[in-house]
PDB file of C-alpha atoms in Angstrom:
ATOM      1  CA  MET M 761     -19.531 -39.703 -38.716  1.00 75.00           C
ATOM      2  CA  SER M 762     -19.061 -40.456 -34.633  1.00 81.00           C
ATOM      3  CA  TYR M 763     -19.836 -44.205 -33.473  1.00 85.00           C
ATOM      4  CA  ILE M 764     -21.067 -44.890 -30.360  1.00 85.00           C
ATOM      5  CA  THR M 765     -18.188 -47.467 -29.514  1.00 85.00           C
ATOM      6  CA  GLU M 766     -15.638 -44.529 -29.567  1.00 84.00           C
ATOM      7  CA  ASN M 767     -14.887 -42.571 -26.690  1.00 85.00           C
ATOM      8  CA  LEU M 768     -17.456 -39.821 -27.100  1.00 85.00           C
ATOM      9  CA  GLN M 769     -17.860 -36.924 -24.905  1.00 90.00           C
ATOM     10  CA  ASP M 770     -20.183 -37.059 -22.319  1.00 90.00           C
ATOM     11  CA  GLY M 771     -22.982 -35.285 -23.804  1.00 90.00           C
ATOM     12  CA  GLU M 772     -22.847 -36.965 -27.137  1.00 89.00           C
ATOM     13  CA  PHE M 773     -22.656 -40.504 -25.680  1.00 90.00           C
ATOM     14  CA  ASN M 774     -25.724 -39.775 -23.628  1.00 89.00           C
ATOM     15  CA  SER M 775     -27.209 -38.772 -26.517  1.00 91.00           C
ATOM     16  CA  ALA M 776     -26.175 -41.793 -28.493  1.00 89.00           C
ATOM     17  CA  LEU M 777     -27.185 -44.073 -25.724  1.00 90.00           C
ATOM     18  CA  ALA M 778     -30.930 -42.680 -25.567  1.00 92.00           C
ATOM     19  CA  ASN M 779     -30.613 -42.975 -29.454  1.00 92.00           C
ATOM     20  CA  PHE M 780     -29.458 -46.525 -29.274  1.00 91.00           C
ATOM     21  CA  ASN M 781     -32.072 -47.721 -26.955  1.00 91.00           C
ATOM     22  CA  ALA M 782     -34.819 -46.062 -29.099  1.00 94.00           C
ATOM     23  CA  VAL M 783     -33.702 -47.877 -32.403  1.00 92.00           C
ATOM     24  CA  CYS M 784     -33.411 -51.113 -30.266  1.00 92.00           C
ATOM     25  CA  ILE M 785     -36.764 -51.179 -28.849  1.00 94.00           C
ATOM     26  CA  ALA M 786     -38.300 -50.481 -32.247  1.00 93.00           C
ATOM     27  CA  ASN M 787     -36.229 -53.050 -34.255  1.00 93.00           C
ATOM     28  CA  ALA M 788     -35.835 -55.503 -31.685  1.00 90.00           C
ATOM     29  CA  ALA M 789     -37.089 -58.373 -33.910  1.00 92.00           C
ATOM     30  CA  THR M 790     -34.895 -57.568 -36.492  1.00 92.00           C
ATOM     31  CA  LEU M 791     -32.088 -57.436 -34.346  1.00 90.00           C
ATOM     32  CA  ALA M 792     -32.983 -60.591 -32.662  1.00 93.00           C
ATOM     33  CA  LEU M 793     -33.385 -59.183 -28.860  1.00 90.00           C
ATOM     34  CA  THR M 794     -34.899 -60.606 -26.033  1.00 94.00           C
ATOM     35  CA  PRO M 795     -36.752 -58.907 -23.498  1.00 93.00           C
ATOM     36  CA  SER M 796     -33.568 -59.500 -21.067  1.00 94.00           C
ATOM     37  CA  ASP M 797     -31.551 -57.943 -23.616  1.00 92.00           C
ATOM     38  CA  LEU M 798     -34.156 -54.933 -23.861  1.00 93.00           C
ATOM     39  CA  THR M 799     -33.941 -54.274 -20.465  1.00 94.00           C
ATOM     40  CA  ALA M 800     -30.004 -54.292 -20.035  1.00 93.00           C
ATOM     41  CA  ILE M 801     -29.994 -52.002 -23.068  1.00 92.00           C
ATOM     42  CA  ALA M 802     -32.354 -49.525 -21.573  1.00 93.00           C
ATOM     43  CA  ALA M 803     -30.495 -49.647 -18.051  1.00 94.00           C
ATOM     44  CA  ALA M 804     -27.540 -48.747 -19.690  1.00 91.00           C
ATOM     45  CA  ALA M 805     -28.974 -45.965 -21.223  1.00 91.00           C
ATOM     46  CA  THR M 806     -30.986 -44.476 -18.407  1.00 93.00           C
ATOM     47  CA  GLY M 807     -28.470 -45.299 -15.990  1.00 92.00           C
ATOM     48  CA  PHE M 808     -25.816 -43.133 -17.443  1.00 91.00           C
ATOM     49  CA  ASN M 809     -28.457 -40.391 -18.598  1.00 93.00           C
ATOM     50  CA  THR M 810     -29.193 -40.069 -14.807  1.00 94.00           C
ATOM     51  CA  THR M 811     -25.518 -39.876 -13.319  1.00 93.00           C
ATOM     52  CA  TYR M 812     -25.019 -37.591 -16.421  1.00 90.00           C
ATOM     53  CA  ASN M 813     -27.521 -35.053 -15.448  1.00 92.00           C
ATOM     54  CA  ALA M 814     -26.610 -35.269 -11.784  1.00 92.00           C
ATOM     55  CA  ALA M 815     -22.936 -34.352 -12.603  1.00 92.00           C
ATOM     56  CA  THR M 816     -24.218 -31.481 -14.862  1.00 90.00           C
ATOM     57  CA  ALA M 817     -25.956 -30.491 -12.013  1.00 91.00           C
ATOM     58  CA  ALA M 818     -23.387 -30.530  -9.421  1.00 91.00           C
ATOM     59  CA  LYS M 819     -20.811 -29.032 -11.852  1.00 90.00           C
ATOM     60  CA  ALA M 820     -23.074 -25.835 -12.017  1.00 88.00           C
ATOM     61  CA  SER M 821     -23.848 -26.128  -8.494  1.00 91.00           C
ATOM     62  CA  ALA M 822     -20.182 -25.893  -7.716  1.00 90.00           C
ATOM     63  CA  LYS M 823     -19.402 -23.068 -10.109  1.00 89.00           C
ATOM     64  CA  ASN M 824     -22.165 -21.128  -8.463  1.00 90.00           C
ATOM     65  CA  SER M 825     -20.898 -21.967  -4.894  1.00 89.00           C
ATOM     66  CA  VAL M 826     -17.532 -20.644  -6.004  1.00 85.00           C
ATOM     67  CA  GLU M 827     -19.170 -17.453  -7.558  1.00 89.00           C
ATOM     68  CA  ALA M 828     -21.022 -16.988  -4.229  1.00 87.00           C
ATOM     69  CA  LYS M 829     -17.941 -17.662  -2.222  1.00 86.00           C
ATOM     70  CA  ASP M 830     -15.865 -15.121  -4.204  1.00 87.00           C
ATOM     71  CA  LEU M 831     -18.515 -12.275  -3.451  1.00 88.00           C
ATOM     72  CA  GLN M 832     -18.889 -12.956   0.260  1.00 88.00           C
ATOM     73  CA  LYS M 833     -14.966 -12.710   0.381  1.00 84.00           C
ATOM     74  CA  LYS M 834     -14.795  -9.337  -1.237  1.00 88.00           C
ATOM     75  CA  SER M 835     -17.481  -8.190   0.977  1.00 87.00           C
ATOM     76  CA  SER M 836     -16.012  -9.487   4.316  1.00 84.00           C
ATOM     77  CA  ARG M 837     -12.817  -8.195   3.328  1.00 84.00           C
ATOM     78  CA  ALA M 838     -14.229  -4.865   2.656  1.00 89.00           C
ATOM     79  CA  THR M 839     -15.875  -5.160   6.052  1.00 88.00           C
ATOM     80  CA  VAL M 840     -12.444  -6.217   7.890  1.00 82.00           C
ATOM     81  CA  ASN M 841     -10.596  -3.602   5.810  1.00 89.00           C
ATOM     82  CA  LYS M 842     -13.312  -0.625   7.274  1.00 89.00           C
ATOM     83  CA  TYR M 843     -12.622  -1.796  11.093  1.00 85.00           C
ATOM     84  CA  ALA M 844      -8.980  -2.360  10.434  1.00 88.00           C
ATOM     85  CA  LYS M 845      -8.172   1.285   9.420  1.00 90.00           C
ATOM     86  CA  LEU M 846     -10.397   2.375  12.316  1.00 88.00           C
ATOM     87  CA  PHE M 847      -8.155   0.123  14.928  1.00 87.00           C
ATOM     88  CA  ARG M 848      -5.031   1.297  13.639  1.00 88.00           C
ATOM     89  CA  ALA M 849      -6.178   5.033  13.689  1.00 88.00           C
ATOM     90  CA  ASN M 850      -7.446   4.638  17.353  1.00 90.00           C
ATOM     91  CA  GLN M 851      -4.063   4.890  19.595  1.00 89.00           C
ATOM     92  CA  ALA M 852      -5.452   3.468  22.459  1.00 90.00           C
ATOM     93  CA  VAL M 853      -5.608  -0.010  21.023  1.00 89.00           C
ATOM     94  CA  PRO M 854      -2.395  -1.322  21.803  1.00 89.00           C
ATOM     95  CA  ASP M 855      -0.164  -3.090  19.136  1.00 89.00           C
ATOM     96  CA  ASN M 856      -0.367  -6.589  20.825  1.00 90.00           C
ATOM     97  CA  LEU M 857      -3.832  -6.352  20.188  1.00 87.00           C
ATOM     98  CA  LEU M 858      -3.428  -5.602  16.852  1.00 86.00           C
ATOM     99  CA  ASP M 859      -1.077  -8.595  16.599  1.00 88.00           C
ATOM    100  CA  SER M 860      -3.978 -10.634  18.027  1.00 85.00           C
ATOM    101  CA  LEU M 861      -6.340  -9.280  15.093  1.00 81.00           C
ATOM    102  CA  MET M 862      -3.462 -10.078  12.885  1.00 85.00           C
ATOM    103  CA  LEU M 863      -3.237  -6.245  11.777  1.00 86.00           C
ATOM    104  CA  PRO M 864      -0.232  -4.090  11.241  1.00 89.00           C
ATOM    105  CA  HIS M 865       1.161  -2.005  14.077  1.00 89.00           C
ATOM    106  CA  HIS M 866      -0.042   1.806  14.075  1.00 83.00           C
ATOM    107  CA  LYS M 867       1.527   3.810  11.494  1.00 75.00           C
ATOM    108  CA  THR M 868       4.052   6.108  12.766  1.00 71.00           C
ATOM    109  CA  PRO M 869       4.089   9.777  11.535  1.00 68.00           C
ATOM    110  CA  GLY M 870       6.505  10.238   8.984  1.00 68.00           C
ATOM    111  CA  THR M 871       9.645  12.790   9.659  1.00 72.00           C
ATOM    112  CA  LYS M 872      10.637  15.228   7.297  1.00 79.00           C
ATOM    113  CA  THR M 873      14.326  15.682   6.733  1.00 86.00           C
ATOM    114  CA  PRO M 874      15.079  19.122   6.033  1.00 90.00           C
ATOM    115  CA  PRO M 875      17.476  19.652   2.808  1.00 95.00           C
ATOM    116  CA  THR M 876      21.048  20.522   3.262  1.00 96.00           C
ATOM    117  CA  THR M 877      23.296  23.568   2.638  1.00 96.00           C
ATOM    118  CA  PRO M 878      24.488  24.271  -0.878  1.00 96.00           C
ATOM    119  CA  LEU M 879      28.268  24.241  -0.450  1.00 96.00           C
ATOM    120  CA  ASP M 880      31.137  25.884  -2.433  1.00 95.00           C
ATOM    121  CA  LEU M 881      29.070  28.798  -4.430  1.00 96.00           C
ATOM    122  CA  THR M 882      31.028  30.595  -6.695  1.00 95.00           C
ATOM    123  CA  GLY M 883      30.791  32.546  -9.747  1.00 94.00           C
ATOM    124  CA  SER M 884      32.233  34.662 -12.781  1.00 93.00           C
ATOM    125  CA  ALA M 885      30.812  37.755 -14.245  1.00 92.00           C
ATOM    126  CA  ASP M 886      31.354  38.803 -17.742  1.00 91.00           C
ATOM    127  CA  GLY M 887      31.893  42.966 -18.773  1.00 86.00           C
ATOM    128  CA  ASN M 888      28.347  43.089 -19.396  1.00 92.00           C
ATOM    129  CA  GLY M 889      27.404  42.139 -15.936  1.00 91.00           C
ATOM    130  CA  VAL M 890      26.114  38.573 -16.506  1.00 94.00           C
ATOM    131  CA  VAL M 891      26.882  36.730 -13.664  1.00 95.00           C
ATOM    132  CA  SER M 892      27.241  32.686 -13.739  1.00 96.00           C
ATOM    133  CA  LEU M 893      26.628  30.898 -10.540  1.00 96.00           C
ATOM    134  CA  LYS M 894      27.435  27.452  -9.516  1.00 96.00           C
ATOM    135  CA  TRP M 895      27.226  25.247  -6.387  1.00 97.00           C
ATOM    136  CA  LYS M 896      27.507  21.920  -5.017  1.00 96.00           C
ATOM    137  CA  ARG M 897      23.946  20.317  -4.305  1.00 95.00           C
ATOM    138  CA  ASN M 898      25.802  18.528  -1.040  1.00 95.00           C
ATOM    139  CA  GLY M 899      23.150  15.410  -1.437  1.00 94.00           C
ATOM    140  CA  ASN M 900      20.014  17.644  -1.997  1.00 94.00           C
ATOM    141  CA  ILE M 901      17.798  15.345  -4.358  1.00 93.00           C
ATOM    142  CA  ALA M 902      16.299  16.092  -7.905  1.00 91.00           C
ATOM    143  CA  GLY M 903      13.425  18.603  -7.571  1.00 91.00           C
ATOM    144  CA  THR M 904      15.163  20.252  -4.345  1.00 95.00           C
ATOM    145  CA  GLN M 905      14.522  24.098  -4.994  1.00 96.00           C
ATOM    146  CA  PHE M 906      17.224  26.568  -4.795  1.00 97.00           C
ATOM    147  CA  LEU M 907      16.321  30.077  -3.693  1.00 97.00           C
ATOM    148  CA  ILE M 908      18.952  32.670  -4.952  1.00 97.00           C
ATOM    149  CA  GLU M 909      19.247  35.440  -2.824  1.00 97.00           C
ATOM    150  CA  THR M 910      20.884  38.837  -3.307  1.00 96.00           C
ATOM    151  CA  ARG M 911      21.766  41.961  -1.736  1.00 95.00           C
ATOM    152  CA  ILE M 912      23.265  45.118  -3.020  1.00 93.00           C
ATOM    153  CA  ASP M 913      24.773  46.340   0.390  1.00 91.00           C
ATOM    154  CA  PRO M 914      27.390  44.191   2.382  1.00 89.00           C
ATOM    155  CA  ALA M 915      24.988  45.255   5.367  1.00 89.00           C
ATOM    156  CA  GLY M 916      21.599  45.181   3.985  1.00 91.00           C
ATOM    157  CA  PRO M 917      19.036  42.692   3.628  1.00 94.00           C
ATOM    158  CA  TRP M 918      18.560  39.749   1.472  1.00 96.00           C
ATOM    159  CA  THR M 919      16.048  39.719  -1.113  1.00 96.00           C
ATOM    160  CA  ILE M 920      15.201  36.520  -3.108  1.00 96.00           C
ATOM    161  CA  SER M 921      15.898  37.222  -6.638  1.00 95.00           C
ATOM    162  CA  GLY M 922      15.294  33.604  -8.476  1.00 95.00           C
ATOM    163  CA  SER M 923      15.220  30.335  -8.058  1.00 96.00           C
ATOM    164  CA  THR M 924      15.995  26.877 -10.010  1.00 96.00           C
ATOM    165  CA  THR M 925      16.244  23.159  -9.528  1.00 96.00           C
ATOM    166  CA  GLN M 926      19.605  23.094 -10.908  1.00 96.00           C
ATOM    167  CA  ALA M 927      22.998  23.580  -9.127  1.00 97.00           C
ATOM    168  CA  LYS M 928      23.646  26.898 -11.613  1.00 96.00           C
ATOM    169  CA  PHE M 929      21.933  30.240 -12.296  1.00 97.00           C
ATOM    170  CA  THR M 930      22.515  32.879 -14.341  1.00 96.00           C
ATOM    171  CA  TYR M 931      21.681  36.544 -13.330  1.00 96.00           C
ATOM    172  CA  GLN M 932      21.807  39.988 -14.854  1.00 95.00           C
ATOM    173  CA  ALA M 933      23.690  42.396 -12.385  1.00 94.00           C
ATOM    174  CA  THR M 934      25.120  46.159 -13.077  1.00 92.00           C
ATOM    175  CA  PRO M 935      28.568  45.973 -14.112  1.00 91.00           C
ATOM    176  CA  GLY M 936      30.912  47.174 -11.413  1.00 89.00           C
ATOM    177  CA  VAL M 937      28.316  48.063  -8.671  1.00 92.00           C
ATOM    178  CA  TYR M 938      28.423  45.751  -5.500  1.00 94.00           C
ATOM    179  CA  ILE M 939      26.378  42.438  -5.359  1.00 94.00           C
ATOM    180  CA  ALA M 940      26.495  39.472  -3.210  1.00 95.00           C
ATOM    181  CA  PHE M 941      24.716  35.904  -3.557  1.00 96.00           C
ATOM    182  CA  ARG M 942      24.174  33.232  -1.400  1.00 97.00           C
ATOM    183  CA  VAL M 943      21.888  30.116  -2.238  1.00 97.00           C
ATOM    184  CA  THR M 944      19.247  28.347   0.242  1.00 97.00           C
ATOM    185  CA  ALA M 945      18.057  24.535  -0.759  1.00 97.00           C
ATOM    186  CA  VAL M 946      13.849  24.373   0.121  1.00 96.00           C
ATOM    187  CA  ARG M 947      12.257  20.987   0.055  1.00 93.00           C
ATOM    188  CA  ARG M 948       8.710  20.158   1.250  1.00 87.00           C
ATOM    189  CA  GLU M 949       8.389  23.332   2.578  1.00 88.00           C
ATOM    190  CA  LEU M 950      11.769  22.805   4.758  1.00 93.00           C
ATOM    191  CA  SER M 951      14.639  25.160   4.129  1.00 94.00           C
ATOM    192  CA  SER M 952      18.478  24.681   4.807  1.00 95.00           C
ATOM    193  CA  LEU M 953      20.403  26.960   6.009  1.00 95.00           C
ATOM    194  CA  PRO M 954      22.133  29.551   3.346  1.00 95.00           C
ATOM    195  CA  SER M 955      25.231  29.111   1.615  1.00 96.00           C
ATOM    196  CA  PHE M 956      28.323  31.146   2.008  1.00 94.00           C
ATOM    197  CA  PRO M 957      27.516  34.545   0.283  1.00 94.00           C
ATOM    198  CA  TYR M 958      29.632  35.251  -2.821  1.00 94.00           C
ATOM    199  CA  ALA M 959      30.229  38.972  -3.774  1.00 93.00           C
ATOM    200  CA  PHE M 960      31.103  40.783  -7.077  1.00 93.00           C
ATOM    201  CA  TRP M 961      32.768  43.980  -7.748  1.00 84.00           C
ATOM    202  CA  GLU M 962      33.939  44.105  -3.959  1.00 74.00           C
ATOM    203  CA  ASN M 963      35.452  47.619  -3.434  1.00 66.00           C
ATOM    204  CA  GLY M 964      34.864  48.188  -6.834  1.00 51.00           C
ATOM    205  CA  GLY M 965      37.135  45.380  -8.067  1.00 48.00           C
ATOM    206  CA  GLU M 966      35.823  42.727 -10.815  1.00 46.00           C
ATOM    207  CA  MET M 967      36.610  39.307  -8.951  1.00 49.00           C
ATOM    208  CA  GLY M 968      34.233  37.648  -6.917  1.00 59.00           C
ATOM    209  CA  LEU M 969      34.852  36.869  -3.564  1.00 60.00           C
ATOM    210  CA  GLN M 970      33.601  34.473  -0.950  1.00 62.00           C
ATOM    211  CA  LEU M 971      32.324  36.003   2.349  1.00 63.00           C
ATOM    212  CA  ALA M 972      31.946  34.955   5.783  1.00 57.00           C
ATOM    213  CA  ALA M 973      28.175  34.140   6.366  1.00 58.00           C
TER     214      ALA M 973
END
């Protein structure tokens, strides 16, 4: 059981005061209370009730005010963001004016960096014509596509015969029949220069040969 003389929460204390006042009025004679005593007790009860109710209302109002502020902030930010995009997209608006508006400068278009030419293309072939190629990425990042081109005539056109994101490739050729390979790196629709060609069965031989570009 809680007592009114304890440090009660505000709501509990307000109810306890109202009860204390009512009981004192109903039992004034038994409690030997004078009219002056009853007035003081009533003032204590009503005085706290008035300030308690005012504080409760103020707290509710403050909460509503904070919620209203947050909603308005969200709405205002959306409006500013809308016009900020328009201003930054308009190249006629100078950067110093964007500074005055506390906005970032215009976006500069990004430049695409072409991939670099694969280096040191080499390979080996077994007796069944299975050609194993490998090369150095030369700084090309993961995800770069490597196009493998072939030609079966030293002066003929190049034909794309496969692609990979790795720095190696296996190709089934006809053993003993001339074939040359080269590799081109491709990224974001940009291509590197092709690697130096590498040929197999040059003049009927079985050894690979790196050719001039």
